[in-house]
């Protein structure tokens, strides 16, 4: 949400458009990376929990 409010590259003049676009895309890629790490961590934990539960049942 911060990127949409503070890096409005579509509403600035041509001289500032490149810088605002770069910052917007940088923030978007950081959000994507954080989402990927979070998702991977949650999947790893759920797989580990599943393995531990099946080992206890055996």
MMTF fields as JSON, N, C-alpha, C and O atoms, coordinates in Angstrom:
{
  "mmtfVersion": "1.0.0",
  "mmtfProducer": "UNKNOWN",
  "numBonds": 231,
  "numAtoms": 232,
  "numGroups": 58,
  "numChains": 1,
  "numModels": 1,
  "chainsPerModel": [1],
  "groupsPerChain": [58],
  "chainIdList": ["A"],
  "bondAtomList": [4, 2, 8, 6, 12, 10, 16, 14, 20, 18, 24, 22, 28, 26, 32, 30, 36, 34, 40, 38, 44, 42, 48, 46, 52, 50, 56, 54, 60, 58, 64, 62, 68, 66, 72, 70, 76, 74, 80, 78, 84, 82, 88, 86, 92, 90, 96, 94, 100, 98, 104, 102, 108, 106, 112, 110, 116, 114, 120, 118, 124, 122, 128, 126, 132, 130, 136, 134, 140, 138, 144, 142, 148, 146, 152, 150, 156, 154, 160, 158, 164, 162, 168, 166, 172, 170, 176, 174, 180, 178, 184, 182, 188, 186, 192, 190, 196, 194, 200, 198, 204, 202, 208, 206, 212, 210, 216, 214, 220, 218, 224, 222, 228, 226],
  "bondOrderList": [1, 1, 1, 1, 1, 1, 1, 1, 1, 1, 1, 1, 1, 1, 1, 1, 1, 1, 1, 1, 1, 1, 1, 1, 1, 1, 1, 1, 1, 1, 1, 1, 1, 1, 1, 1, 1, 1, 1, 1, 1, 1, 1, 1, 1, 1, 1, 1, 1, 1, 1, 1, 1, 1, 1, 1, 1],
  "groupList": [{"groupName": "UNK", "atomNameList": ["N", "CA", "C", "O"], "elementList": ["N", "C", "C", "O"], "formalChargeList": [0, 0, 0, 0], "bondAtomList": [1, 0, 2, 1, 3, 2], "bondOrderList": [1, 1, 2], "singleLetterCode": "X", "chemCompType": "L-PEPTIDE LINKING"}],
  "groupTypeList": [0, 0, 0, 0, 0, 0, 0, 0, 0, 0, 0, 0, 0, 0, 0, 0, 0, 0, 0, 0, 0, 0, 0, 0, 0, 0, 0, 0, 0, 0, 0, 0, 0, 0, 0, 0, 0, 0, 0, 0, 0, 0, 0, 0, 0, 0, 0, 0, 0, 0, 0, 0, 0, 0, 0, 0, 0, 0],
  "groupIdList": [1, 2, 3, 4, 5, 6, 7, 8, 9, 10, 11, 12, 13, 14, 15, 16, 17, 18, 19, 20, 21, 22, 23, 24, 25, 26, 27, 28, 29, 30, 31, 32, 33, 34, 35, 36, 37, 38, 39, 40, 41, 42, 43, 44, 45, 46, 47, 48, 49, 50, 51, 52, 53, 54, 55, 56, 57, 58],
  "secStructList": [7, 2, 2, 2, 2, 2, 7, 7, 4, 4, 4, 1, 7, 2, 2, 2, 2, 2, 2, 2, 2, 2, 2, 2, 2, 2, 2, 2, 2, 2, 2, 2, 2, 2, 2, 2, 2, 2, 2, 2, 2, 2, 2, 2, 2, 2, 2, 2, 2, 2, 2, 2, 2, 2, 2, 2, 2, 7],
  "xCoordList": [0.826, 0.0, 0.87, 0.516, 1.997, 2.875, 3.376, 3.459, 3.704, 4.188, 3.14, 3.46, 1.897, 0.836, 0.632, 0.283, 0.847, 0.644, 1.837, 1.651, 3.064, 4.235, 5.008, 5.822, 4.789, 5.504, 4.506, 4.453, 3.739, 2.727, 3.382, 3.287, 4.05, 4.789, 3.875, 4.333, 2.617, 1.674, 1.18, 0.563, 1.444, 0.904, 1.981, 1.671, 3.23, 4.297, 4.755, 4.408, 5.531, 6.019, 7.104, 7.594, 7.459, 8.377, 9.746, 10.396, 10.198, 11.518, 11.587, 12.643, 10.505, 10.489, 9.942, 10.047, 9.367, 8.694, 9.638, 9.262, 10.839, 11.771, 12.146, 12.125, 12.484, 12.852, 11.712, 11.919, 10.523, 9.362, 9.023, 8.626, 9.179, 8.918, 9.912, 9.533, 11.19, 12.216, 11.935, 12.014, 11.607, 11.319, 10.064, 10.026, 9.041, 7.821, 8.114, 7.668, 8.862, 9.169, 10.111, 10.014, 11.02, 11.909, 11.085, 11.292, 10.16, 9.314, 8.447, 8.232, 7.958, 7.143, 7.963, 7.454, 9.217, 10.058, 10.411, 10.518, 10.592, 10.844, 9.638, 9.79, 8.448, 7.227, 7.118, 6.751, 7.434, 7.401, 8.399, 8.089, 9.596, 10.607, 10.195, 10.383, 9.632, 9.161, 8.02, 7.949, 7.133, 6.03, 6.574, 6.101, 7.571, 8.168, 8.816, 8.612, 9.589, 10.26, 9.237, 9.376, 8.216, 7.173, 6.453, 6.228, 6.1, 5.385, 6.255, 5.768, 7.531, 8.442, 8.609, 8.634, 8.723, 8.885, 7.649, 7.765, 6.471, 5.241, 5.1, 4.667, 5.462, 5.387, 6.375, 6.045, 7.585, 8.598, 8.141, 8.301, 7.575, 7.09, 5.95, 5.899, 5.031, 3.906, 4.374, 3.84, 5.364, 5.898, 6.623, 6.486, 7.393, 8.115, 7.134, 7.359, 6.06, 5.054, 4.379, 4.094, 4.123, 3.519, 4.411, 3.942, 5.697, 6.658, 6.754, 6.807, 6.775, 6.86, 5.608, 5.709, 4.452, 3.21, 3.178, 2.738, 3.634, 3.624, 4.656, 4.445, 5.776, 6.789, 6.262, 6.57, 5.492, 4.928, 3.864, 3.715, 3.136, 2.079, 2.645, 1.987, 3.841, 4.45, 5.069, 5.616],
  "yCoordList": [-1.191, 0.0, 1.254, 2.259, 1.195, 2.355, 2.715, 3.893, 1.722, 1.989, 2.709, 3.619, 2.301, 2.954, 4.41, 5.242, 4.72, 6.083, 6.995, 8.161, 6.483, 7.341, 7.271, 8.155, 6.276, 6.163, 6.13, 5.154, 7.161, 7.24, 7.693, 8.856, 6.745, 7.073, 7.491, 8.14, 7.14, 7.504, 8.947, 9.473, 9.592, 10.938, 12.022, 13.167, 11.696, 12.694, 13.058, 12.393, 14.114, 14.535, 13.577, 12.728, 13.726, 12.785, 12.748, 11.703, 13.852, 13.892, 13.003, 12.443, 12.866, 12.062, 10.654, 9.805, 10.402, 9.127, 7.935, 6.92, 8.027, 6.906, 6.552, 5.379, 7.541, 7.286, 6.703, 5.787, 7.213, 6.692, 5.269, 4.438, 4.995, 3.644, 2.652, 1.554, 3.035, 2.152, 1.858, 0.705, 2.882, 2.666, 1.823, 0.979, 2.041, 1.245, -0.228, -1.099, -0.508, -1.89, -2.533, -3.731, -1.742, -2.25, -2.705, -3.8, -1.871, -2.225, -3.44, -4.294, -3.515, -4.654, -5.946, -6.991, -5.881, -7.08, -7.475, -8.666, -6.515, -6.835, -7.535, -8.515, -7.044, -7.678, -9.107, -10.017, -9.307, -10.646, -11.582, -12.748, -11.084, -11.903, -12.286, -13.43, -11.339, -11.639, -12.65, -13.539, -12.506, -13.461, -14.858, -15.842, -14.945, -16.233, -16.893, -18.083, -16.136, -16.687, -17.146, -18.225, -16.338, -16.703, -17.971, -18.873, -18.037, -19.196, -20.453, -21.516, -20.334, -21.482, -21.958, -23.161, -21.012, -21.366, -22.091, -23.085, -21.6, -22.245, -23.645, -24.56, -23.824, -25.149, -26.105, -27.266, -25.627, -26.473, -26.9, -28.059, -25.968, -26.311, -27.316, -28.242, -27.144, -28.065, -29.447, -30.454, -29.514, -30.813, -31.479, -32.684, -30.701, -31.261, -31.763, -32.808, -31.036, -31.451, -32.735, -33.614, -32.85, -34.066, -35.267, -36.363, -35.073, -36.164, -36.593, -37.785, -35.618, -35.934, -36.687, -37.62, -36.296, -36.967, -38.396, -39.305, -38.607, -39.955, -40.852, -42.06, -40.275, -41.061, -41.475, -42.572, -40.641, -40.974, -42.061, -42.897, -42.045, -43.024, -44.417, -45.422, -44.478, -45.769, -46.468, -47.559],
  "zCoordList": [0.0, 0.0, 0.0, -0.616, 0.685, 0.735, -0.653, -1.001, -1.435, -2.791, -3.619, -4.384, -3.467, -4.243, -3.84, -4.677, -2.57, -2.098, -2.364, -2.713, -2.205, -2.267, -3.58, -3.847, -4.389, -5.66, -6.809, -7.558, -6.949, -8.005, -9.302, -9.693, -9.963, -11.169, -12.317, -13.257, -12.261, -13.312, -13.18, -14.107, -12.036, -11.805, -11.749, -11.422, -12.058, -11.987, -13.39, -14.366, -13.474, -14.783, -15.286, -14.542, -16.528, -17.186, -16.52, -16.524, -15.952, -15.331, -14.087, -13.795, -13.365, -12.14, -12.359, -11.473, -13.515, -13.761, -13.638, -13.051, -14.169, -14.133, -12.695, -12.321, -11.898, -10.505, -9.705, -8.91, -9.899, -9.174, -9.615, -8.798, -10.905, -11.404, -10.827, -10.42, -10.789, -10.233, -8.768, -8.343, -7.99, -6.571, -6.369, -5.474, -7.185, -7.092, -7.365, -6.619, -8.432, -8.778, -7.759, -7.493, -7.191, -6.133, -4.937, -4.414, -4.508, -3.365, -3.68, -2.82, -4.898, -5.303, -5.271, -4.866, -5.694, -5.662, -4.237, -3.946, -3.344, -1.934, -1.332, -0.603, -1.628, -1.135, -1.662, -0.918, -2.942, -3.523, -2.871, -2.628, -2.584, -1.915, -0.514, -0.099, 0.223, 1.581, 1.557, 2.405, 0.584, 0.451, 0.159, 0.728, -0.729, -1.079, 0.131, 0.37, 0.892, 2.072, 3.101, 3.678, 3.331, 4.295, 3.858, 4.665, 2.603, 2.078, 2.176, 2.562, 1.83, 1.903, 3.336, 3.594, 4.275, 5.677, 6.196, 6.913, 5.837, 6.29, 5.715, 6.416, 4.447, 3.845, 4.499, 4.741, 4.787, 5.423, 6.81, 7.192, 7.561, 8.9, 8.843, 9.653, 7.891, 7.809, 7.361, 7.825, 6.464, 6.062, 7.222, 7.431, 7.978, 9.123, 10.172, 10.781, 10.385, 11.365, 10.901, 11.714, 9.604, 9.066, 9.205, 9.512, 8.982, 9.131, 10.592, 10.895, 11.493, 12.925, 13.387, 14.184, 12.902, 13.299, 12.763, 13.466, 11.537, 10.995, 11.67, 11.776, 12.131, 12.846, 14.216, 14.681, 14.859, 16.162, 16.036, 16.927, 14.946, 14.754, 14.469, 14.741, 13.933, 13.562, 14.713, 14.551]
}
